[in-house]
Each structure stands twice: as C-alpha cells, then as structure tokens.
PDB file of N, CA and C in Angstrom:
ATOM      1  N   UNK A   1     -14.683  13.900  22.738  1.00 38.00           N
ATOM      2  CA  UNK A   1     -14.552  15.228  21.606  1.00 38.00           C
ATOM      3  C   UNK A   1     -15.112  14.400  20.360  1.00 38.00           C
ATOM      4  N   UNK A   2     -15.877  15.268  19.499  1.00 40.00           N
ATOM      5  CA  UNK A   2     -16.417  14.724  18.111  1.00 40.00           C
ATOM      6  C   UNK A   2     -14.881  15.255  17.250  1.00 40.00           C
ATOM      7  N   UNK A   3     -14.675  14.648  16.085  1.00 37.00           N
ATOM      8  CA  UNK A   3     -13.989  15.129  15.202  1.00 37.00           C
ATOM      9  C   UNK A   3     -14.558  15.939  13.880  1.00 37.00           C
ATOM     10  N   UNK A   4     -13.897  16.797  13.584  1.00 38.00           N
ATOM     11  CA  UNK A   4     -14.650  17.698  12.671  1.00 38.00           C
ATOM     12  C   UNK A   4     -14.315  17.371  11.293  1.00 38.00           C
ATOM     13  N   UNK A   5     -13.435  16.459  11.179  1.00 39.00           N
ATOM     14  CA  UNK A   5     -13.064  15.987   9.726  1.00 39.00           C
ATOM     15  C   UNK A   5     -14.188  15.122   9.254  1.00 39.00           C
ATOM     16  N   UNK A   6     -14.296  15.204   7.740  1.00 40.00           N
ATOM     17  CA  UNK A   6     -15.086  14.790   7.207  1.00 40.00           C
ATOM     18  C   UNK A   6     -14.861  12.960   6.707  1.00 40.00           C
ATOM     19  N   UNK A   7     -15.872  12.347   7.091  1.00 41.00           N
ATOM     20  CA  UNK A   7     -15.212  10.867   6.440  1.00 41.00           C
ATOM     21  C   UNK A   7     -14.730  10.735   5.032  1.00 41.00           C
ATOM     22  N   UNK A   8     -14.216   9.952   4.561  1.00 43.00           N
ATOM     23  CA  UNK A   8     -13.608   9.931   3.296  1.00 43.00           C
ATOM     24  C   UNK A   8     -14.957   8.737   2.891  1.00 43.00           C
ATOM     25  N   UNK A   9     -15.105   9.090   1.428  1.00 44.00           N
ATOM     26  CA  UNK A   9     -16.267   8.023   1.098  1.00 44.00           C
ATOM     27  C   UNK A   9     -15.926   7.016   0.185  1.00 44.00           C
ATOM     28  N   UNK A  10     -16.103   5.833   0.192  1.00 39.00           N
ATOM     29  CA  UNK A  10     -15.783   4.711  -0.550  1.00 39.00           C
ATOM     30  C   UNK A  10     -15.990   4.817  -1.898  1.00 39.00           C
ATOM     31  N   UNK A  11     -15.014   4.497  -2.811  1.00 48.00           N
ATOM     32  CA  UNK A  11     -15.209   4.952  -4.087  1.00 48.00           C
ATOM     33  C   UNK A  11     -14.851   3.612  -4.984  1.00 48.00           C
ATOM     34  N   UNK A  12     -14.503   2.198  -4.434  1.00 51.00           N
ATOM     35  CA  UNK A  12     -13.958   1.220  -5.313  1.00 51.00           C
ATOM     36  C   UNK A  12     -14.919   0.359  -4.963  1.00 51.00           C
ATOM     37  N   UNK A  13     -14.676  -0.686  -3.752  1.00 63.00           N
ATOM     38  CA  UNK A  13     -15.636  -1.743  -4.028  1.00 63.00           C
ATOM     39  C   UNK A  13     -16.242  -2.082  -2.512  1.00 63.00           C
ATOM     40  N   UNK A  14     -16.627  -1.206  -2.114  1.00 75.00           N
ATOM     41  CA  UNK A  14     -17.778  -0.967  -1.118  1.00 75.00           C
ATOM     42  C   UNK A  14     -17.187  -0.844   0.038  1.00 75.00           C
ATOM     43  N   UNK A  15     -15.772  -0.782   0.444  1.00 89.00           N
ATOM     44  CA  UNK A  15     -15.391  -0.929   1.715  1.00 89.00           C
ATOM     45  C   UNK A  15     -15.353   0.562   2.365  1.00 89.00           C
ATOM     46  N   UNK A  16     -14.906   0.720   3.604  1.00 93.00           N
ATOM     47  CA  UNK A  16     -14.699   2.065   4.365  1.00 93.00           C
ATOM     48  C   UNK A  16     -13.355   2.414   4.828  1.00 93.00           C
ATOM     49  N   UNK A  17     -12.475   1.649   4.719  1.00 97.00           N
ATOM     50  CA  UNK A  17     -11.024   1.554   4.965  1.00 97.00           C
ATOM     51  C   UNK A  17     -10.104   1.652   3.918  1.00 97.00           C
ATOM     52  N   UNK A  18      -9.086   2.083   4.506  1.00 97.00           N
ATOM     53  CA  UNK A  18      -7.821   2.601   3.215  1.00 97.00           C
ATOM     54  C   UNK A  18      -6.804   1.932   3.758  1.00 97.00           C
ATOM     55  N   UNK A  19      -5.867   1.836   2.554  1.00 98.00           N
ATOM     56  CA  UNK A  19      -4.228   1.592   2.970  1.00 98.00           C
ATOM     57  C   UNK A  19      -3.419   2.588   2.151  1.00 98.00           C
ATOM     58  N   UNK A  20      -2.631   3.396   2.735  1.00 96.00           N
ATOM     59  CA  UNK A  20      -1.487   3.898   2.184  1.00 96.00           C
ATOM     60  C   UNK A  20      -0.295   3.247   2.255  1.00 96.00           C
ATOM     61  N   UNK A  21       0.537   2.877   1.076  1.00 96.00           N
ATOM     62  CA  UNK A  21       1.792   2.119   1.095  1.00 96.00           C
ATOM     63  C   UNK A  21       2.383   2.718   0.076  1.00 96.00           C
ATOM     64  N   UNK A  22       3.719   2.887   1.031  1.00 95.00           N
ATOM     65  CA  UNK A  22       5.141   3.679   0.435  1.00 95.00           C
ATOM     66  C   UNK A  22       6.243   2.679   0.254  1.00 95.00           C
ATOM     67  N   UNK A  23       6.216   2.237  -1.148  1.00 93.00           N
ATOM     68  CA  UNK A  23       7.097   1.429  -1.704  1.00 93.00           C
ATOM     69  C   UNK A  23       8.500   2.016  -1.901  1.00 93.00           C
ATOM     70  N   UNK A  24       9.747   2.184  -1.043  1.00 91.00           N
ATOM     71  CA  UNK A  24      10.647   2.952  -0.874  1.00 91.00           C
ATOM     72  C   UNK A  24      12.111   1.886  -1.314  1.00 91.00           C
ATOM     73  N   UNK A  25      12.958   2.859  -1.611  1.00 89.00           N
ATOM     74  CA  UNK A  25      14.345   1.535  -2.100  1.00 89.00           C
ATOM     75  C   UNK A  25      15.118   0.822  -0.983  1.00 89.00           C
ATOM     76  N   UNK A  26      14.472   0.817   0.434  1.00 91.00           N
ATOM     77  CA  UNK A  26      15.163   0.415   1.253  1.00 91.00           C
ATOM     78  C   UNK A  26      13.973  -0.231   2.074  1.00 91.00           C
ATOM     79  N   UNK A  27      12.753   0.323   1.943  1.00 94.00           N
ATOM     80  CA  UNK A  27      11.748  -0.300   2.875  1.00 94.00           C
ATOM     81  C   UNK A  27      10.189   0.055   2.390  1.00 94.00           C
ATOM     82  N   UNK A  28       9.292  -0.648   2.855  1.00 96.00           N
ATOM     83  CA  UNK A  28       7.962  -0.629   2.264  1.00 96.00           C
ATOM     84  C   UNK A  28       7.105  -0.657   3.475  1.00 96.00           C
ATOM     85  N   UNK A  29       6.244   0.184   3.643  1.00 97.00           N
ATOM     86  CA  UNK A  29       5.209   0.355   4.663  1.00 97.00           C
ATOM     87  C   UNK A  29       3.784   0.451   4.356  1.00 97.00           C
ATOM     88  N   UNK A  30       3.145  -0.041   5.167  1.00 98.00           N
ATOM     89  CA  UNK A  30       1.569  -0.066   5.045  1.00 98.00           C
ATOM     90  C   UNK A  30       1.031   0.269   6.074  1.00 98.00           C
ATOM     91  N   UNK A  31       0.209   1.345   5.815  1.00 98.00           N
ATOM     92  CA  UNK A  31      -0.865   1.967   6.965  1.00 98.00           C
ATOM     93  C   UNK A  31      -2.198   2.080   6.605  1.00 98.00           C
ATOM     94  N   UNK A  32      -2.859   1.519   7.948  1.00 98.00           N
ATOM     95  CA  UNK A  32      -4.379   1.084   7.703  1.00 98.00           C
ATOM     96  C   UNK A  32      -5.172   2.231   8.204  1.00 98.00           C
ATOM     97  N   UNK A  33      -6.003   3.010   7.691  1.00 98.00           N
ATOM     98  CA  UNK A  33      -6.719   3.916   7.968  1.00 98.00           C
ATOM     99  C   UNK A  33      -8.339   3.614   8.007  1.00 98.00           C
ATOM    100  N   UNK A  34      -8.903   4.060   9.012  1.00 96.00           N
ATOM    101  CA  UNK A  34     -10.468   3.864   8.994  1.00 96.00           C
ATOM    102  C   UNK A  34     -11.333   5.095   7.803  1.00 96.00           C
ATOM    103  N   UNK A  35     -12.386   4.855   8.129  1.00 93.00           N
ATOM    104  CA  UNK A  35     -13.080   5.998   7.156  1.00 93.00           C
ATOM    105  C   UNK A  35     -12.897   7.407   7.353  1.00 93.00           C
ATOM    106  N   UNK A  36     -12.340   7.639   8.931  1.00 94.00           N
ATOM    107  CA  UNK A  36     -12.314   9.152   9.061  1.00 94.00           C
ATOM    108  C   UNK A  36     -11.114   9.190   9.030  1.00 94.00           C
ATOM    109  N   UNK A  37      -9.936   8.484   8.316  1.00 94.00           N
ATOM    110  CA  UNK A  37      -8.767   8.584   8.215  1.00 94.00           C
ATOM    111  C   UNK A  37      -7.818   8.662   9.642  1.00 94.00           C
ATOM    112  N   UNK A  38      -8.518   7.692  10.520  1.00 96.00           N
ATOM    113  CA  UNK A  38      -7.535   7.558  11.597  1.00 96.00           C
ATOM    114  C   UNK A  38      -6.764   6.415  11.470  1.00 96.00           C
ATOM    115  N   UNK A  39      -5.212   6.553  11.721  1.00 97.00           N
ATOM    116  CA  UNK A  39      -4.377   5.299  11.781  1.00 97.00           C
ATOM    117  C   UNK A  39      -4.590   4.291  12.629  1.00 97.00           C
ATOM    118  N   UNK A  40      -5.163   2.967  12.019  1.00 97.00           N
ATOM    119  CA  UNK A  40      -5.396   1.934  12.869  1.00 97.00           C
ATOM    120  C   UNK A  40      -4.250   0.795  13.145  1.00 97.00           C
ATOM    121  N   UNK A  41      -3.496   0.966  12.160  1.00 98.00           N
ATOM    122  CA  UNK A  41      -2.302  -0.217  12.171  1.00 98.00           C
ATOM    123  C   UNK A  41      -1.162  -0.005  11.426  1.00 98.00           C
ATOM    124  N   UNK A  42      -0.063  -0.265  11.533  1.00 98.00           N
ATOM    125  CA  UNK A  42       1.197  -0.057  10.427  1.00 98.00           C
ATOM    126  C   UNK A  42       2.211  -1.401  10.719  1.00 98.00           C
ATOM    127  N   UNK A  43       2.664  -1.413   9.234  1.00 97.00           N
ATOM    128  CA  UNK A  43       3.612  -2.582   8.967  1.00 97.00           C
ATOM    129  C   UNK A  43       4.814  -2.099   8.096  1.00 97.00           C
ATOM    130  N   UNK A  44       5.935  -2.746   8.155  1.00 96.00           N
ATOM    131  CA  UNK A  44       7.108  -2.229   7.537  1.00 96.00           C
ATOM    132  C   UNK A  44       7.861  -3.316   7.547  1.00 96.00           C
ATOM    133  N   UNK A  45       8.280  -3.673   6.324  1.00 94.00           N
ATOM    134  CA  UNK A  45       9.744  -4.701   6.018  1.00 94.00           C
ATOM    135  C   UNK A  45      10.751  -4.017   5.185  1.00 94.00           C
ATOM    136  N   UNK A  46      12.172  -4.221   5.073  1.00 94.00           N
ATOM    137  CA  UNK A  46      13.004  -3.950   4.094  1.00 94.00           C
ATOM    138  C   UNK A  46      12.286  -4.246   2.766  1.00 94.00           C
ATOM    139  N   UNK A  47      12.361  -3.242   1.694  1.00 92.00           N
ATOM    140  CA  UNK A  47      12.155  -3.672   0.303  1.00 92.00           C
ATOM    141  C   UNK A  47      12.896  -4.815  -0.368  1.00 92.00           C
ATOM    142  N   UNK A  48      14.278  -4.722  -0.218  1.00 91.00           N
ATOM    143  CA  UNK A  48      15.131  -6.014  -0.488  1.00 91.00           C
ATOM    144  C   UNK A  48      14.706  -6.017  -2.103  1.00 91.00           C
ATOM    145  N   UNK A  49      15.010  -4.729  -2.962  1.00 89.00           N
ATOM    146  CA  UNK A  49      14.501  -4.745  -4.628  1.00 89.00           C
ATOM    147  C   UNK A  49      15.456  -5.443  -5.053  1.00 89.00           C
ATOM    148  N   UNK A  50      16.438  -5.909  -4.625  1.00 90.00           N
ATOM    149  CA  UNK A  50      17.406  -6.902  -5.450  1.00 90.00           C
ATOM    150  C   UNK A  50      16.983  -8.127  -5.496  1.00 90.00           C
ATOM    151  N   UNK A  51      16.116  -8.511  -4.846  1.00 93.00           N
ATOM    152  CA  UNK A  51      15.449 -10.118  -4.973  1.00 93.00           C
ATOM    153  C   UNK A  51      14.699 -10.178  -6.284  1.00 93.00           C
ATOM    154  N   UNK A  52      14.365  -9.004  -6.979  1.00 93.00           N
ATOM    155  CA  UNK A  52      13.570  -8.722  -8.015  1.00 93.00           C
ATOM    156  C   UNK A  52      12.122  -8.545  -7.982  1.00 93.00           C
ATOM    157  N   UNK A  53      11.644  -7.827  -9.048  1.00 93.00           N
ATOM    158  CA  UNK A  53      10.238  -7.714  -9.161  1.00 93.00           C
ATOM    159  C   UNK A  53       9.043  -8.334  -8.315  1.00 93.00           C
ATOM    160  N   UNK A  54       9.044  -9.910  -9.074  1.00 94.00           N
ATOM    161  CA  UNK A  54       8.223 -10.885  -8.387  1.00 94.00           C
ATOM    162  C   UNK A  54       8.180 -11.095  -6.850  1.00 94.00           C
ATOM    163  N   UNK A  55       9.507 -11.235  -6.194  1.00 95.00           N
ATOM    164  CA  UNK A  55       9.647 -11.256  -4.699  1.00 95.00           C
ATOM    165  C   UNK A  55       8.988 -10.062  -4.064  1.00 95.00           C
ATOM    166  N   UNK A  56       9.403  -9.032  -4.816  1.00 93.00           N
ATOM    167  CA  UNK A  56       8.977  -7.664  -4.203  1.00 93.00           C
ATOM    168  C   UNK A  56       7.493  -7.305  -4.223  1.00 93.00           C
ATOM    169  N   UNK A  57       6.860  -8.096  -5.262  1.00 94.00           N
ATOM    170  CA  UNK A  57       5.328  -7.878  -5.386  1.00 94.00           C
ATOM    171  C   UNK A  57       4.641  -9.073  -4.053  1.00 94.00           C
ATOM    172  N   UNK A  58       5.576  -9.978  -3.876  1.00 95.00           N
ATOM    173  CA  UNK A  58       5.056 -11.193  -3.004  1.00 95.00           C
ATOM    174  C   UNK A  58       5.006 -10.206  -1.625  1.00 95.00           C
ATOM    175  N   UNK A  59       6.288  -9.462  -1.147  1.00 95.00           N
ATOM    176  CA  UNK A  59       6.210  -9.001  -0.140  1.00 95.00           C
ATOM    177  C   UNK A  59       5.435  -7.884   0.171  1.00 95.00           C
ATOM    178  N   UNK A  60       4.982  -6.919  -0.939  1.00 95.00           N
ATOM    179  CA  UNK A  60       4.049  -5.980  -0.793  1.00 95.00           C
ATOM    180  C   UNK A  60       2.470  -6.747  -0.511  1.00 95.00           C
ATOM    181  N   UNK A  61       2.438  -7.871  -0.805  1.00 95.00           N
ATOM    182  CA  UNK A  61       0.976  -8.498  -0.702  1.00 95.00           C
ATOM    183  C   UNK A  61       1.135  -9.100   0.855  1.00 95.00           C
ATOM    184  N   UNK A  62       2.442  -9.406   1.428  1.00 96.00           N
ATOM    185  CA  UNK A  62       2.208 -10.206   2.449  1.00 96.00           C
ATOM    186  C   UNK A  62       2.507  -8.723   3.413  1.00 96.00           C
ATOM    187  N   UNK A  63       3.116  -7.478   3.298  1.00 97.00           N
ATOM    188  CA  UNK A  63       2.778  -6.498   4.214  1.00 97.00           C
ATOM    189  C   UNK A  63       1.361  -5.827   4.218  1.00 97.00           C
ATOM    190  N   UNK A  64       0.648  -6.050   3.275  1.00 97.00           N
ATOM    191  CA  UNK A  64      -0.876  -5.476   3.361  1.00 97.00           C
ATOM    192  C   UNK A  64      -1.452  -6.754   3.986  1.00 97.00           C
ATOM    193  N   UNK A  65      -1.507  -8.119   3.675  1.00 97.00           N
ATOM    194  CA  UNK A  65      -2.008  -9.014   4.699  1.00 97.00           C
ATOM    195  C   UNK A  65      -1.809  -8.850   5.986  1.00 97.00           C
ATOM    196  N   UNK A  66      -0.651  -8.237   6.452  1.00 97.00           N
ATOM    197  CA  UNK A  66      -0.059  -8.238   7.659  1.00 97.00           C
ATOM    198  C   UNK A  66      -1.078  -7.163   8.612  1.00 97.00           C
ATOM    199  N   UNK A  67      -0.854  -5.815   7.768  1.00 98.00           N
ATOM    200  CA  UNK A  67      -1.441  -4.518   8.434  1.00 98.00           C
ATOM    201  C   UNK A  67      -3.162  -5.147   8.518  1.00 98.00           C
ATOM    202  N   UNK A  68      -3.607  -5.591   7.581  1.00 97.00           N
ATOM    203  CA  UNK A  68      -5.000  -6.192   7.438  1.00 97.00           C
ATOM    204  C   UNK A  68      -5.275  -6.877   8.408  1.00 97.00           C
ATOM    205  N   UNK A  69      -4.330  -7.767   8.965  1.00 97.00           N
ATOM    206  CA  UNK A  69      -4.687  -8.493  10.167  1.00 97.00           C
ATOM    207  C   UNK A  69      -4.630  -8.048  11.513  1.00 97.00           C
ATOM    208  N   UNK A  70      -3.686  -7.243  11.371  1.00 97.00           N
ATOM    209  CA  UNK A  70      -3.221  -6.256  12.859  1.00 97.00           C
ATOM    210  C   UNK A  70      -4.650  -5.434  13.024  1.00 97.00           C
ATOM    211  N   UNK A  71      -5.037  -4.832  11.942  1.00 96.00           N
ATOM    212  CA  UNK A  71      -6.345  -4.297  12.117  1.00 96.00           C
ATOM    213  C   UNK A  71      -7.795  -4.707  12.267  1.00 96.00           C
ATOM    214  N   UNK A  72      -7.528  -6.368  11.912  1.00 96.00           N
ATOM    215  CA  UNK A  72      -8.614  -7.208  12.308  1.00 96.00           C
ATOM    216  C   UNK A  72      -9.715  -7.019  10.813  1.00 96.00           C
ATOM    217  N   UNK A  73      -9.271  -6.676   9.720  1.00 96.00           N
ATOM    218  CA  UNK A  73     -10.155  -6.996   8.836  1.00 96.00           C
ATOM    219  C   UNK A  73      -9.659  -7.544   7.762  1.00 96.00           C
ATOM    220  N   UNK A  74     -10.527  -7.659   6.202  1.00 95.00           N
ATOM    221  CA  UNK A  74     -10.018  -8.621   5.277  1.00 95.00           C
ATOM    222  C   UNK A  74      -9.998  -7.725   4.395  1.00 95.00           C
ATOM    223  N   UNK A  75      -9.723  -8.084   2.963  1.00 93.00           N
ATOM    224  CA  UNK A  75      -9.421  -7.104   1.816  1.00 93.00           C
ATOM    225  C   UNK A  75     -10.855  -6.800   1.057  1.00 93.00           C
ATOM    226  N   UNK A  76     -11.948  -7.332   1.705  1.00 94.00           N
ATOM    227  CA  UNK A  76     -13.201  -6.705   1.304  1.00 94.00           C
ATOM    228  C   UNK A  76     -13.610  -5.245   2.064  1.00 94.00           C
ATOM    229  N   UNK A  77     -12.830  -5.220   3.398  1.00 95.00           N
ATOM    230  CA  UNK A  77     -13.082  -4.094   3.637  1.00 95.00           C
ATOM    231  C   UNK A  77     -12.431  -2.967   3.434  1.00 95.00           C
ATOM    232  N   UNK A  78     -11.725  -2.944   2.417  1.00 96.00           N
ATOM    233  CA  UNK A  78     -11.174  -1.928   1.790  1.00 96.00           C
ATOM    234  C   UNK A  78     -11.814  -0.981   0.741  1.00 96.00           C
ATOM    235  N   UNK A  79     -12.100   0.090   0.731  1.00 95.00           N
ATOM    236  CA  UNK A  79     -12.259   1.106  -0.192  1.00 95.00           C
ATOM    237  C   UNK A  79     -11.148   1.560  -1.184  1.00 95.00           C
ATOM    238  N   UNK A  80      -9.857   1.467  -0.923  1.00 93.00           N
ATOM    239  CA  UNK A  80      -8.894   1.332  -1.784  1.00 93.00           C
ATOM    240  C   UNK A  80      -7.532   1.489  -1.102  1.00 93.00           C
ATOM    241  N   UNK A  81      -6.645   1.226  -2.189  1.00 93.00           N
ATOM    242  CA  UNK A  81      -5.102   1.197  -1.803  1.00 93.00           C
ATOM    243  C   UNK A  81      -4.087   2.381  -2.620  1.00 93.00           C
ATOM    244  N   UNK A  82      -3.841   3.249  -1.542  1.00 91.00           N
ATOM    245  CA  UNK A  82      -2.995   4.179  -2.567  1.00 91.00           C
ATOM    246  C   UNK A  82      -1.324   3.600  -2.369  1.00 91.00           C
ATOM    247  N   UNK A  83      -0.961   3.956  -3.551  1.00 90.00           N
ATOM    248  CA  UNK A  83       0.718   3.479  -3.503  1.00 90.00           C
ATOM    249  C   UNK A  83       1.553   4.229  -3.937  1.00 90.00           C
ATOM    250  N   UNK A  84       2.733   4.656  -3.295  1.00 90.00           N
ATOM    251  CA  UNK A  84       3.783   5.840  -3.595  1.00 90.00           C
ATOM    252  C   UNK A  84       4.894   4.517  -4.212  1.00 90.00           C
ATOM    253  N   UNK A  85       5.358   4.922  -5.223  1.00 87.00           N
ATOM    254  CA  UNK A  85       6.437   4.224  -5.973  1.00 87.00           C
ATOM    255  C   UNK A  85       7.783   5.058  -6.379  1.00 87.00           C
ATOM    256  N   UNK A  86       8.805   4.612  -6.063  1.00 84.00           N
ATOM    257  CA  UNK A  86       9.868   5.555  -6.864  1.00 84.00           C
ATOM    258  C   UNK A  86      10.061   5.155  -8.413  1.00 84.00           C
ATOM    259  N   UNK A  87      10.313   6.388  -9.244  1.00 89.00           N
ATOM    260  CA  UNK A  87      10.825   5.972 -10.530  1.00 89.00           C
ATOM    261  C   UNK A  87       9.646   6.479 -11.422  1.00 89.00           C
ATOM    262  N   UNK A  88       9.733   5.710 -12.722  1.00 91.00           N
ATOM    263  CA  UNK A  88       8.546   6.731 -13.654  1.00 91.00           C
ATOM    264  C   UNK A  88       7.413   5.553 -13.433  1.00 91.00           C
ATOM    265  N   UNK A  89       6.239   6.140 -13.566  1.00 91.00           N
ATOM    266  CA  UNK A  89       4.863   5.273 -13.248  1.00 91.00           C
ATOM    267  C   UNK A  89       4.093   5.615 -14.265  1.00 91.00           C
ATOM    268  N   UNK A  90       3.186   4.973 -14.777  1.00 91.00           N
ATOM    269  CA  UNK A  90       1.780   5.330 -15.741  1.00 91.00           C
ATOM    270  C   UNK A  90       0.832   4.922 -14.763  1.00 91.00           C
ATOM    271  N   UNK A  91      -0.012   6.195 -13.981  1.00 87.00           N
ATOM    272  CA  UNK A  91      -1.144   5.652 -12.934  1.00 87.00           C
ATOM    273  C   UNK A  91      -2.430   5.254 -13.911  1.00 87.00           C
ATOM    274  N   UNK A  92      -2.519   5.132 -14.768  1.00 90.00           N
ATOM    275  CA  UNK A  92      -3.890   4.863 -15.543  1.00 90.00           C
ATOM    276  C   UNK A  92      -3.620   3.356 -15.746  1.00 90.00           C
ATOM    277  N   UNK A  93      -2.300   3.164 -15.802  1.00 91.00           N
ATOM    278  CA  UNK A  93      -2.107   1.520 -16.118  1.00 91.00           C
ATOM    279  C   UNK A  93      -1.754   0.653 -15.100  1.00 91.00           C
ATOM    280  N   UNK A  94      -1.336   1.596 -13.681  1.00 88.00           N
ATOM    281  CA  UNK A  94      -0.859   0.969 -12.710  1.00 88.00           C
ATOM    282  C   UNK A  94       0.475   0.414 -12.818  1.00 88.00           C
ATOM    283  N   UNK A  95       1.383   0.822 -13.734  1.00 92.00           N
ATOM    284  CA  UNK A  95       2.520   0.342 -14.115  1.00 92.00           C
ATOM    285  C   UNK A  95       3.858   1.126 -13.845  1.00 92.00           C
ATOM    286  N   UNK A  96       4.792   0.435 -13.029  1.00 92.00           N
ATOM    287  CA  UNK A  96       5.894   1.264 -12.907  1.00 92.00           C
ATOM    288  C   UNK A  96       7.026   0.812 -13.672  1.00 92.00           C
ATOM    289  N   UNK A  97       7.143   1.755 -14.519  1.00 93.00           N
ATOM    290  CA  UNK A  97       8.368   1.677 -15.812  1.00 93.00           C
ATOM    291  C   UNK A  97       9.642   1.282 -15.460  1.00 93.00           C
ATOM    292  N   UNK A  98      10.033   2.013 -14.357  1.00 92.00           N
ATOM    293  CA  UNK A  98      11.545   1.963 -14.128  1.00 92.00           C
ATOM    294  C   UNK A  98      11.567   2.512 -12.622  1.00 92.00           C
ATOM    295  N   UNK A  99      12.230   1.768 -12.079  1.00 91.00           N
ATOM    296  CA  UNK A  99      12.483   2.312 -10.816  1.00 91.00           C
ATOM    297  C   UNK A  99      14.228   1.855 -10.417  1.00 91.00           C
ATOM    298  N   UNK A 100      14.891   2.601 -10.721  1.00 89.00           N
ATOM    299  CA  UNK A 100      16.322   2.514 -10.872  1.00 89.00           C
ATOM    300  C   UNK A 100      16.970   2.318  -9.466  1.00 89.00           C
ATOM    301  N   UNK A 101      16.341   2.678  -8.460  1.00 87.00           N
ATOM    302  CA  UNK A 101      16.806   2.271  -7.055  1.00 87.00           C
ATOM    303  C   UNK A 101      16.060   0.795  -6.416  1.00 87.00           C
ATOM    304  N   UNK A 102      15.455   0.122  -7.044  1.00 91.00           N
ATOM    305  CA  UNK A 102      14.877  -0.989  -7.062  1.00 91.00           C
ATOM    306  C   UNK A 102      15.646  -2.006  -8.348  1.00 91.00           C
ATOM    307  N   UNK A 103      15.802  -1.478  -9.165  1.00 90.00           N
ATOM    308  CA  UNK A 103      16.160  -2.376 -10.249  1.00 90.00           C
ATOM    309  C   UNK A 103      15.158  -2.905 -10.925  1.00 90.00           C
ATOM    310  N   UNK A 104      13.668  -2.397 -10.674  1.00 93.00           N
ATOM    311  CA  UNK A 104      12.574  -2.981 -11.444  1.00 93.00           C
ATOM    312  C   UNK A 104      12.468  -2.356 -12.771  1.00 93.00           C
ATOM    313  N   UNK A 105      11.730  -2.900 -13.722  1.00 93.00           N
ATOM    314  CA  UNK A 105      11.182  -2.331 -15.047  1.00 93.00           C
ATOM    315  C   UNK A 105      10.023  -3.244 -15.483  1.00 93.00           C
ATOM    316  N   UNK A 106       8.825  -2.104 -15.962  1.00 95.00           N
ATOM    317  CA  UNK A 106       7.557  -2.543 -16.504  1.00 95.00           C
ATOM    318  C   UNK A 106       7.033  -3.514 -15.365  1.00 95.00           C
ATOM    319  N   UNK A 107       6.649  -3.218 -14.206  1.00 93.00           N
ATOM    320  CA  UNK A 107       6.183  -4.109 -13.009  1.00 93.00           C
ATOM    321  C   UNK A 107       4.859  -3.432 -12.779  1.00 93.00           C
ATOM    322  N   UNK A 108       3.643  -4.254 -13.055  1.00 92.00           N
ATOM    323  CA  UNK A 108       2.034  -4.123 -12.907  1.00 92.00           C
ATOM    324  C   UNK A 108       2.239  -3.644 -11.059  1.00 92.00           C
ATOM    325  N   UNK A 109       1.909  -2.437 -10.818  1.00 86.00           N
ATOM    326  CA  UNK A 109       1.961  -2.603  -9.025  1.00 86.00           C
ATOM    327  C   UNK A 109       0.323  -1.937  -8.723  1.00 86.00           C
ATOM    328  N   UNK A 110      -0.220  -1.908  -9.722  1.00 76.00           N
ATOM    329  CA  UNK A 110      -1.627  -1.115  -9.473  1.00 76.00           C
ATOM    330  C   UNK A 110      -3.136  -1.903 -10.169  1.00 76.00           C
TER     331      UNK A 110
END
C-alpha cells in the first residue's frame, strides 16, 4: 500500500533523514526518521543533568551517534535535527539560557 504522506524536503545539508531529539529532565531520546517520516530507530539514555552541561552535551552526541548507527546512517545523511529542551531557549542562536530541572545555564545546544 502506497503512503499518501508527502516526503519532507531536506533543507540543510543535502541529507534526506531527520532526528527528533527530546532533552528532558530525566531522559534524553533520539528518534531517526526517513524522508517520509517513518521511524527507523530510537535510542534513549538518562539525562543525568546533575553531571553538568558539558557532560550532558557529550551524552546528547552519543545518543545521536547511536541512533545513526542503529539506522545504518552517517551524519551526512541528515537533513536536520530538531531538539526540544526544557527552559528558556533562544531558537535563533540555539542557546538554552536556563533549564532549572537540569541546572544548565547559557548552553549552546543548536
């Protein structure tokens, strides 16, 4: 059966896949999607925000790498990554100004 969904068009680096990333107070989740927005892979880790922003950003990178590996893809295959963060965010600058449940301030996440 053919899908009636329209393919999402790549807008950033020429790839055709996407990652949706949820950065929560207790967990972080990365989900890999193809151009038709079908879920291909999912990875989850505890956030452990108490370890600090530097360690948290490293964990974000490792979750993204793991979901790409599970999906058999590389970073160049991505059109983009969307991230949801708790707290006050400047979307134009990609900066998480204040996340009280993580204890992070002025962290570049985008």
